[in-house]
Amino acid sequence: MGPAELVQAAAMARRFYLEGKSKIQIAEEFGVSRFKVARVLETALERDLVRIEIRVPAELDAERSDALRARYGLRHAVVVESAADSDDAPDPENLGDVAADLLGELVAEGDVLGIAWGRSTIHMASALHRLPPCTVVQLTGVYDAGTADSGSVEAVRRAADVSGGEAHPIYAPMLLPDSATAAALRGQTGIARAFDYFDKVTVACVSIGSWAPGISTVYDMLSEDEREHYASLGAAAEMSAHLFDAEGRRIGRDLGERCITVEADRLRRIPEVVAIAGGQRKAHAIGAVLKSGLVTSLVTDTAAADYLLLESAPGPRPALDRADPDS
């Protein structure tokens, strides 16, 4: 390109990329066709006269996020850089910060936000600083009812305080000794009131556990014989007290009868289900739950994302068949 062409190309590029003018407006200004403007802009990119830089905060990995979203048919995927010393740790705490910001985007005024028990969801709730006015309901019982005020009950109350909406907590353990006890608790007034909101939930926030000690709430609550029984059925992951094998198939449905939790079929009807989970130790479990189609969006880290992107291609992805909450 000669000097006149360079000057003209620079001027057109400035109008288009910096001033936001259309190609038709630029063509009228310079007395050329819009097709010539398009060719000049294309040449400006090819000759490195214009450089386009896409910048996101350093802790976000935009390339992995987009690849993960496309591979698993998710509505949203946000991948956070793993800390150098936390690749083997499940659920780095910075996932909660990012998930809190994501919920600030996804939740609209008048929505019903559901929060399930999980260390990652508790971190998310503590990081919330903005939410439109909405109702907040607890989707599962707690790991230990005696410490509810420092766990999911407090997470629900925190989210409701931020939004200025109503809170509907569940003061009951997640896992009960038998189905009869669980059924009796579900009939109690406060718990039944929370369950009545399950069909109204528009955005849910859940965590994922691997079938191993310390990284699965359900695993830690069961006896050794029960753990071995569900392991023999192929348990690879759990989410909200529902168990999944490596291919995302639900197993151990009898366990659900003993649990205070939102049913899987109800989860599947929620327009937006955001899972928060990361770390190499949870990567396999995250993949299993994604294959189930119950999750529509994911907040994870690079350690888990690298594993998930190497996984065999998932099958049908029904998550995106649900109604778009923004439509």
mmCIF file of C-alpha atoms in Angstrom:
data_model
loop_
_atom_site.group_PDB
_atom_site.id
_atom_site.type_symbol
_atom_site.label_atom_id
_atom_site.label_comp_id
_atom_site.label_asym_id
_atom_site.label_seq_id
_atom_site.Cartn_x
_atom_site.Cartn_y
_atom_site.Cartn_z
ATOM 1 C CA MET A 1 0.000 0.000 0.000
ATOM 2 C CA GLY A 2 1.273 3.441 -0.953
ATOM 3 C CA PRO A 3 1.179 6.407 1.430
ATOM 4 C CA ALA A 4 -2.167 7.697 0.145
ATOM 5 C CA GLU A 5 -3.719 4.235 0.482
ATOM 6 C CA LEU A 6 -2.259 3.848 3.965
ATOM 7 C CA VAL A 7 -3.643 7.183 5.105
ATOM 8 C CA GLN A 8 -7.060 6.439 3.631
ATOM 9 C CA ALA A 9 -7.131 2.933 5.120
ATOM 10 C CA ALA A 10 -6.150 4.309 8.530
ATOM 11 C CA ALA A 11 -8.878 6.926 8.357
ATOM 12 C CA MET A 12 -11.534 4.395 7.322
ATOM 13 C CA ALA A 13 -10.422 1.998 10.045
ATOM 14 C CA ARG A 14 -10.602 4.782 12.616
ATOM 15 C CA ARG A 15 -14.150 5.648 11.524
ATOM 16 C CA PHE A 16 -15.253 2.004 11.598
ATOM 17 C CA TYR A 17 -13.512 0.582 14.686
ATOM 18 C CA LEU A 18 -13.185 3.605 16.947
ATOM 19 C CA GLU A 19 -16.025 5.929 15.952
ATOM 20 C CA GLY A 20 -18.557 3.201 15.225
ATOM 21 C CA LYS A 21 -19.586 4.463 11.786
ATOM 22 C CA SER A 22 -21.142 2.068 9.296
ATOM 23 C CA LYS A 23 -19.538 1.109 5.997
ATOM 24 C CA ILE A 24 -22.247 3.030 4.157
ATOM 25 C CA GLN A 25 -21.495 6.195 6.140
ATOM 26 C CA ILE A 26 -17.765 5.807 5.481
ATOM 27 C CA ALA A 27 -18.412 5.227 1.769
ATOM 28 C CA GLU A 28 -20.439 8.444 1.553
ATOM 29 C CA GLU A 29 -17.741 10.433 3.350
ATOM 30 C CA PHE A 30 -14.908 9.228 1.088
ATOM 31 C CA GLY A 31 -16.941 9.072 -2.127
ATOM 32 C CA VAL A 32 -16.412 5.353 -2.737
ATOM 33 C CA SER A 33 -18.619 2.277 -2.731
ATOM 34 C CA ARG A 34 -19.286 0.376 0.492
ATOM 35 C CA PHE A 35 -17.721 -2.658 -1.199
ATOM 36 C CA LYS A 36 -14.446 -0.769 -1.513
ATOM 37 C CA VAL A 37 -14.688 0.213 2.148
ATOM 38 C CA ALA A 38 -15.095 -3.457 3.048
ATOM 39 C CA ARG A 39 -12.015 -4.379 0.941
ATOM 40 C CA VAL A 40 -9.936 -1.599 2.514
ATOM 41 C CA LEU A 41 -10.885 -2.672 6.030
ATOM 42 C CA GLU A 42 -10.060 -6.292 5.200
ATOM 43 C CA THR A 43 -6.687 -5.257 3.753
ATOM 44 C CA ALA A 44 -5.988 -3.136 6.839
ATOM 45 C CA LEU A 45 -6.371 -6.255 8.975
ATOM 46 C CA GLU A 46 -4.263 -8.405 6.647
ATOM 47 C CA ARG A 47 -1.443 -5.824 6.513
ATOM 48 C CA ASP A 48 -1.442 -5.430 10.313
ATOM 49 C CA LEU A 49 -2.519 -1.806 10.031
ATOM 50 C CA VAL A 50 -5.320 -2.654 12.440
ATOM 51 C CA ARG A 51 -4.925 -4.979 15.370
ATOM 52 C CA ILE A 52 -7.988 -6.242 17.194
ATOM 53 C CA GLU A 53 -7.368 -7.280 20.784
ATOM 54 C CA ILE A 54 -10.022 -9.002 22.875
ATOM 55 C CA ARG A 55 -9.326 -8.506 26.558
ATOM 56 C CA VAL A 56 -11.040 -10.091 29.536
ATOM 57 C CA PRO A 57 -9.949 -10.027 33.178
ATOM 58 C CA ALA A 58 -6.758 -12.016 33.687
ATOM 59 C CA GLU A 59 -8.428 -14.669 35.824
ATOM 60 C CA LEU A 60 -10.893 -15.623 33.070
ATOM 61 C CA ASP A 61 -9.930 -17.951 30.216
ATOM 62 C CA ALA A 62 -12.161 -16.881 27.343
ATOM 63 C CA GLU A 63 -10.887 -19.486 24.866
ATOM 64 C CA ARG A 64 -11.465 -22.453 27.154
ATOM 65 C CA SER A 65 -14.812 -21.016 28.233
ATOM 66 C CA ASP A 66 -16.100 -20.849 24.666
ATOM 67 C CA ALA A 67 -14.725 -24.292 23.793
ATOM 68 C CA LEU A 68 -16.375 -25.848 26.836
ATOM 69 C CA ARG A 69 -19.693 -24.142 26.128
ATOM 70 C CA ALA A 70 -19.728 -25.432 22.554
ATOM 71 C CA ARG A 71 -18.568 -28.956 23.392
ATOM 72 C CA TYR A 72 -21.199 -29.612 26.038
ATOM 73 C CA GLY A 73 -24.025 -27.543 24.606
ATOM 74 C CA LEU A 74 -24.101 -25.199 27.588
ATOM 75 C CA ARG A 75 -25.802 -21.838 27.699
ATOM 76 C CA HIS A 76 -22.898 -20.316 29.640
ATOM 77 C CA ALA A 77 -19.459 -21.619 30.575
ATOM 78 C CA VAL A 78 -16.986 -19.550 32.570
ATOM 79 C CA VAL A 79 -13.491 -20.941 33.125
ATOM 80 C CA VAL A 80 -11.337 -19.373 35.817
ATOM 81 C CA GLU A 81 -7.560 -19.706 35.891
ATOM 82 C CA SER A 82 -6.503 -22.327 38.429
ATOM 83 C CA ALA A 83 -4.122 -21.156 41.113
ATOM 84 C CA ALA A 84 -0.643 -22.634 40.664
ATOM 85 C CA ASP A 85 -0.884 -24.577 43.914
ATOM 86 C CA SER A 86 -4.535 -25.634 43.721
ATOM 87 C CA ASP A 87 -4.776 -28.038 40.773
ATOM 88 C CA ASP A 88 -5.482 -30.944 43.110
ATOM 89 C CA ALA A 89 -7.930 -29.022 45.292
ATOM 90 C CA PRO A 90 -11.664 -29.186 44.543
ATOM 91 C CA ASP A 91 -13.614 -25.978 44.117
ATOM 92 C CA PRO A 92 -11.067 -23.164 44.341
ATOM 93 C CA GLU A 93 -12.698 -20.352 46.315
ATOM 94 C CA ASN A 94 -12.380 -17.865 43.433
ATOM 95 C CA LEU A 95 -15.062 -19.861 41.604
ATOM 96 C CA GLY A 96 -17.575 -18.509 44.104
ATOM 97 C CA ASP A 97 -16.600 -14.917 43.313
ATOM 98 C CA VAL A 98 -17.075 -15.448 39.573
ATOM 99 C CA ALA A 99 -20.317 -17.387 40.075
ATOM 100 C CA ALA A 100 -21.670 -14.524 42.196
ATOM 101 C CA ASP A 101 -21.019 -12.104 39.340
ATOM 102 C CA LEU A 102 -22.625 -14.523 36.865
ATOM 103 C CA LEU A 103 -25.788 -14.772 38.978
ATOM 104 C CA GLY A 104 -25.886 -10.979 39.020
ATOM 105 C CA GLU A 105 -26.199 -11.185 35.228
ATOM 106 C CA LEU A 106 -28.623 -14.114 35.003
ATOM 107 C CA VAL A 107 -31.157 -13.315 37.707
ATOM 108 C CA ALA A 108 -33.872 -10.829 36.737
ATOM 109 C CA GLU A 109 -36.351 -8.965 38.885
ATOM 110 C CA GLY A 110 -39.167 -11.256 39.983
ATOM 111 C CA ASP A 111 -37.189 -14.471 39.454
ATOM 112 C CA VAL A 112 -37.048 -17.281 41.979
ATOM 113 C CA LEU A 113 -33.456 -18.247 42.777
ATOM 114 C CA GLY A 114 -32.811 -21.735 44.148
ATOM 115 C CA ILE A 115 -29.621 -22.539 46.076
ATOM 116 C CA ALA A 116 -28.532 -26.094 46.874
ATOM 117 C CA TRP A 117 -26.138 -27.133 49.632
ATOM 118 C CA GLY A 118 -22.449 -27.127 48.749
ATOM 119 C CA ARG A 119 -19.208 -25.476 49.786
ATOM 120 C CA SER A 120 -18.997 -23.755 46.400
ATOM 121 C CA THR A 121 -22.545 -22.385 46.614
ATOM 122 C CA ILE A 122 -21.872 -21.114 50.130
ATOM 123 C CA HIS A 123 -18.749 -19.311 48.855
ATOM 124 C CA MET A 124 -20.847 -17.904 46.014
ATOM 125 C CA ALA A 125 -23.483 -16.547 48.379
ATOM 126 C CA SER A 126 -20.902 -14.886 50.611
ATOM 127 C CA ALA A 127 -19.452 -13.132 47.527
ATOM 128 C CA LEU A 128 -22.796 -11.756 46.289
ATOM 129 C CA HIS A 129 -22.955 -7.991 46.133
ATOM 130 C CA ARG A 130 -25.768 -7.385 43.651
ATOM 131 C CA LEU A 131 -28.997 -9.178 42.780
ATOM 132 C CA PRO A 132 -32.281 -7.826 41.430
ATOM 133 C CA PRO A 133 -35.288 -8.202 43.744
ATOM 134 C CA CYS A 134 -36.099 -11.926 43.767
ATOM 135 C CA THR A 135 -37.312 -14.744 45.989
ATOM 136 C CA VAL A 136 -34.617 -17.132 47.247
ATOM 137 C CA VAL A 137 -35.394 -20.744 48.133
ATOM 138 C CA GLN A 138 -33.217 -23.527 49.507
ATOM 139 C CA LEU A 139 -33.190 -26.593 47.241
ATOM 140 C CA THR A 140 -31.709 -29.159 49.635
ATOM 141 C CA GLY A 141 -31.471 -29.900 53.298
ATOM 142 C CA VAL A 142 -28.188 -29.241 55.063
ATOM 143 C CA TYR A 143 -25.185 -31.431 55.715
ATOM 144 C CA ASP A 144 -25.582 -30.884 59.454
ATOM 145 C CA ALA A 145 -28.781 -29.305 60.703
ATOM 146 C CA GLY A 146 -26.944 -28.242 63.860
ATOM 147 C CA THR A 147 -24.675 -25.947 61.836
ATOM 148 C CA ALA A 148 -27.276 -24.690 59.387
ATOM 149 C CA ASP A 149 -26.660 -21.042 60.222
ATOM 150 C CA SER A 150 -23.107 -21.278 58.848
ATOM 151 C CA GLY A 151 -24.115 -23.207 55.740
ATOM 152 C CA SER A 152 -26.869 -23.266 53.154
ATOM 153 C CA VAL A 153 -29.501 -21.638 55.356
ATOM 154 C CA GLU A 154 -27.196 -18.678 55.814
ATOM 155 C CA ALA A 155 -26.433 -18.706 52.053
ATOM 156 C CA VAL A 156 -30.144 -18.399 51.287
ATOM 157 C CA ARG A 157 -30.576 -15.604 53.797
ATOM 158 C CA ARG A 158 -27.505 -13.800 52.474
ATOM 159 C CA ALA A 159 -28.805 -13.925 48.876
ATOM 160 C CA ALA A 160 -32.229 -12.712 50.011
ATOM 161 C CA ASP A 161 -30.657 -9.828 51.945
ATOM 162 C CA VAL A 162 -28.684 -8.752 48.876
ATOM 163 C CA SER A 163 -31.749 -8.925 46.632
ATOM 164 C CA GLY A 164 -34.228 -7.540 49.143
ATOM 165 C CA GLY A 165 -36.522 -10.503 48.473
ATOM 166 C CA GLU A 166 -38.084 -13.274 50.542
ATOM 167 C CA ALA A 167 -36.023 -16.180 51.897
ATOM 168 C CA HIS A 168 -37.372 -19.722 52.162
ATOM 169 C CA PRO A 169 -34.762 -21.830 53.985
ATOM 170 C CA ILE A 170 -35.017 -25.504 54.911
ATOM 171 C CA TYR A 171 -34.141 -26.346 58.495
ATOM 172 C CA ALA A 172 -33.623 -30.073 58.021
ATOM 173 C CA PRO A 173 -30.804 -32.520 57.277
ATOM 174 C CA MET A 174 -30.230 -33.483 53.670
ATOM 175 C CA LEU A 175 -30.080 -37.207 54.406
ATOM 176 C CA LEU A 176 -32.454 -39.040 56.749
ATOM 177 C CA PRO A 177 -32.241 -42.604 58.134
ATOM 178 C CA ASP A 178 -35.211 -43.836 56.089
ATOM 179 C CA SER A 179 -37.803 -42.723 53.544
ATOM 180 C CA ALA A 180 -40.619 -42.524 56.119
ATOM 181 C CA THR A 181 -38.735 -39.958 58.204
ATOM 182 C CA ALA A 182 -37.908 -37.962 55.084
ATOM 183 C CA ALA A 183 -41.549 -37.996 53.959
ATOM 184 C CA ALA A 184 -42.698 -36.801 57.384
ATOM 185 C CA LEU A 185 -40.252 -33.900 57.308
ATOM 186 C CA ARG A 186 -41.344 -32.888 53.802
ATOM 187 C CA GLY A 187 -44.844 -32.479 55.187
ATOM 188 C CA GLN A 188 -43.805 -30.004 57.860
ATOM 189 C CA THR A 189 -45.100 -26.493 57.212
ATOM 190 C CA GLY A 190 -41.815 -24.656 56.655
ATOM 191 C CA ILE A 191 -40.272 -27.365 54.496
ATOM 192 C CA ALA A 192 -43.484 -27.866 52.509
ATOM 193 C CA ARG A 193 -43.594 -24.112 51.846
ATOM 194 C CA ALA A 194 -40.081 -24.220 50.407
ATOM 195 C CA PHE A 195 -40.959 -27.275 48.286
ATOM 196 C CA ASP A 196 -43.957 -25.374 46.894
ATOM 197 C CA TYR A 197 -41.511 -22.934 45.318
ATOM 198 C CA PHE A 198 -39.474 -25.594 43.500
ATOM 199 C CA ASP A 199 -41.685 -25.489 40.409
ATOM 200 C CA LYS A 200 -41.331 -21.688 40.326
ATOM 201 C CA VAL A 201 -37.521 -21.621 40.377
ATOM 202 C CA THR A 202 -36.125 -19.879 37.289
ATOM 203 C CA VAL A 203 -32.414 -19.943 38.182
ATOM 204 C CA ALA A 204 -30.774 -22.627 40.318
ATOM 205 C CA CYS A 205 -27.261 -22.755 41.733
ATOM 206 C CA VAL A 206 -25.830 -26.198 42.535
ATOM 207 C CA SER A 207 -22.520 -27.868 43.308
ATOM 208 C CA ILE A 208 -21.058 -31.184 42.123
ATOM 209 C CA GLY A 209 -19.270 -33.835 44.167
ATOM 210 C CA SER A 210 -17.022 -36.741 43.214
ATOM 211 C CA TRP A 211 -17.693 -40.149 44.714
ATOM 212 C CA ALA A 212 -14.844 -39.918 47.207
ATOM 213 C CA PRO A 213 -14.299 -38.779 50.804
ATOM 214 C CA GLY A 214 -14.133 -35.058 51.380
ATOM 215 C CA ILE A 215 -15.438 -34.099 47.958
ATOM 216 C CA SER A 216 -18.960 -35.488 48.158
ATOM 217 C CA THR A 217 -21.412 -34.506 50.884
ATOM 218 C CA VAL A 218 -23.524 -37.600 50.294
ATOM 219 C CA TYR A 219 -20.500 -39.898 50.345
ATOM 220 C CA ASP A 220 -19.404 -38.465 53.681
ATOM 221 C CA MET A 221 -22.881 -38.944 55.211
ATOM 222 C CA LEU A 222 -23.258 -42.618 54.271
ATOM 223 C CA SER A 223 -22.004 -45.710 56.043
ATOM 224 C CA GLU A 224 -19.141 -47.707 54.556
ATOM 225 C CA ASP A 225 -21.531 -50.457 53.422
ATOM 226 C CA GLU A 226 -23.763 -47.889 51.690
ATOM 227 C CA ARG A 227 -20.764 -46.306 49.964
ATOM 228 C CA GLU A 228 -19.665 -49.677 48.639
ATOM 229 C CA HIS A 229 -23.214 -50.455 47.479
ATOM 230 C CA TYR A 230 -23.527 -47.287 45.412
ATOM 231 C CA ALA A 231 -19.964 -47.664 44.145
ATOM 232 C CA SER A 232 -20.948 -51.112 42.858
ATOM 233 C CA LEU A 233 -23.737 -49.425 40.888
ATOM 234 C CA GLY A 234 -21.145 -47.205 39.214
ATOM 235 C CA ALA A 235 -21.482 -44.018 41.273
ATOM 236 C CA ALA A 236 -19.113 -41.399 39.863
ATOM 237 C CA ALA A 237 -20.732 -38.113 40.857
ATOM 238 C CA GLU A 238 -23.453 -36.530 42.953
ATOM 239 C CA MET A 239 -25.381 -33.311 42.662
ATOM 240 C CA SER A 240 -28.031 -32.225 45.152
ATOM 241 C CA ALA A 241 -28.086 -35.775 46.595
ATOM 242 C CA HIS A 242 -28.684 -37.364 43.173
ATOM 243 C CA LEU A 243 -26.130 -39.953 42.043
ATOM 244 C CA PHE A 244 -24.784 -40.402 38.500
ATOM 245 C CA ASP A 245 -22.574 -42.918 36.762
ATOM 246 C CA ALA A 246 -19.752 -41.887 34.436
ATOM 247 C CA GLU A 247 -22.161 -41.548 31.494
ATOM 248 C CA GLY A 248 -24.524 -39.222 33.317
ATOM 249 C CA ARG A 249 -27.174 -41.843 34.047
ATOM 250 C CA ARG A 250 -28.945 -41.541 37.391
ATOM 251 C CA ILE A 251 -28.416 -44.425 39.778
ATOM 252 C CA GLY A 252 -29.434 -45.200 43.362
ATOM 253 C CA ARG A 253 -32.848 -43.613 43.117
ATOM 254 C CA ASP A 254 -33.751 -45.179 46.461
ATOM 255 C CA LEU A 255 -31.306 -42.764 48.088
ATOM 256 C CA GLY A 256 -33.405 -39.839 46.886
ATOM 257 C CA GLU A 257 -36.370 -41.111 48.874
ATOM 258 C CA ARG A 258 -34.320 -40.575 52.045
ATOM 259 C CA CYS A 259 -33.217 -37.073 51.101
ATOM 260 C CA ILE A 260 -34.641 -33.596 51.491
ATOM 261 C CA THR A 261 -33.833 -32.249 48.043
ATOM 262 C CA VAL A 262 -35.290 -30.968 44.807
ATOM 263 C CA GLU A 263 -36.229 -33.847 42.520
ATOM 264 C CA ALA A 264 -34.164 -34.397 39.367
ATOM 265 C CA ASP A 265 -37.239 -33.992 37.156
ATOM 266 C CA ARG A 266 -37.903 -30.607 38.691
ATOM 267 C CA LEU A 267 -34.271 -29.600 38.177
ATOM 268 C CA ARG A 268 -34.634 -30.529 34.520
ATOM 269 C CA ARG A 269 -37.547 -28.117 34.151
ATOM 270 C CA ILE A 270 -35.666 -25.141 35.608
ATOM 271 C CA PRO A 271 -34.651 -22.845 32.726
ATOM 272 C CA GLU A 272 -31.178 -22.070 34.118
ATOM 273 C CA VAL A 273 -29.178 -24.443 36.337
ATOM 274 C CA VAL A 274 -25.696 -23.142 37.144
ATOM 275 C CA ALA A 275 -23.176 -25.645 38.511
ATOM 276 C CA ILE A 276 -20.076 -24.476 40.377
ATOM 277 C CA ALA A 277 -17.279 -27.032 40.569
ATOM 278 C CA GLY A 278 -13.594 -27.250 39.715
ATOM 279 C CA GLY A 279 -10.263 -28.901 40.391
ATOM 280 C CA GLN A 280 -8.725 -32.033 38.901
ATOM 281 C CA ARG A 281 -10.275 -34.176 41.622
ATOM 282 C CA LYS A 282 -13.769 -33.219 40.482
ATOM 283 C CA ALA A 283 -13.192 -33.129 36.729
ATOM 284 C CA HIS A 284 -14.533 -36.640 36.073
ATOM 285 C CA ALA A 285 -17.622 -35.975 38.204
ATOM 286 C CA ILE A 286 -18.299 -32.677 36.434
ATOM 287 C CA GLY A 287 -18.190 -34.479 33.091
ATOM 288 C CA ALA A 288 -20.657 -37.091 34.334
ATOM 289 C CA VAL A 289 -23.157 -34.496 35.528
ATOM 290 C CA LEU A 290 -22.840 -32.466 32.328
ATOM 291 C CA LYS A 291 -23.754 -35.582 30.347
ATOM 292 C CA SER A 292 -26.960 -35.888 32.371
ATOM 293 C CA GLY A 293 -28.363 -32.743 30.731
ATOM 294 C CA LEU A 294 -29.494 -31.321 34.078
ATOM 295 C CA VAL A 295 -27.012 -28.442 34.014
ATOM 296 C CA THR A 296 -27.309 -25.531 31.582
ATOM 297 C CA SER A 297 -24.317 -23.444 32.720
ATOM 298 C CA LEU A 298 -20.989 -24.118 34.428
ATOM 299 C CA VAL A 299 -18.415 -22.149 36.415
ATOM 300 C CA THR A 300 -15.174 -24.124 36.649
ATOM 301 C CA ASP A 301 -11.393 -23.753 36.495
ATOM 302 C CA THR A 302 -8.706 -24.534 33.921
ATOM 303 C CA ALA A 303 -7.661 -27.727 35.725
ATOM 304 C CA ALA A 304 -11.125 -29.247 35.262
ATOM 305 C CA ALA A 305 -11.708 -27.641 31.856
ATOM 306 C CA ASP A 306 -8.593 -29.237 30.343
ATOM 307 C CA TYR A 307 -9.857 -32.674 31.360
ATOM 308 C CA LEU A 308 -13.386 -31.977 30.106
ATOM 309 C CA LEU A 309 -12.152 -30.780 26.718
ATOM 310 C CA LEU A 310 -10.261 -34.054 26.240
ATOM 311 C CA GLU A 311 -13.242 -36.194 27.221
ATOM 312 C CA SER A 312 -15.001 -38.213 24.534
ATOM 313 C CA ALA A 313 -17.671 -36.189 22.790
ATOM 314 C CA PRO A 314 -20.905 -36.077 24.817
ATOM 315 C CA GLY A 315 -24.150 -37.419 23.393
ATOM 316 C CA PRO A 316 -27.430 -35.500 23.096
ATOM 317 C CA ARG A 317 -27.392 -32.182 24.935
ATOM 318 C CA PRO A 318 -30.947 -31.536 26.124
ATOM 319 C CA ALA A 319 -30.002 -28.623 28.367
ATOM 320 C CA LEU A 320 -30.437 -26.132 25.530
ATOM 321 C CA ASP A 321 -33.848 -27.542 24.626
ATOM 322 C CA ARG A 322 -35.287 -25.775 27.665
ATOM 323 C CA ALA A 323 -36.984 -22.422 27.354
ATOM 324 C CA ASP A 324 -34.466 -19.618 27.160
ATOM 325 C CA PRO A 325 -35.009 -17.502 30.288
ATOM 326 C CA ASP A 326 -34.371 -14.363 28.235
ATOM 327 C CA SER A 327 -36.851 -15.190 25.481
#
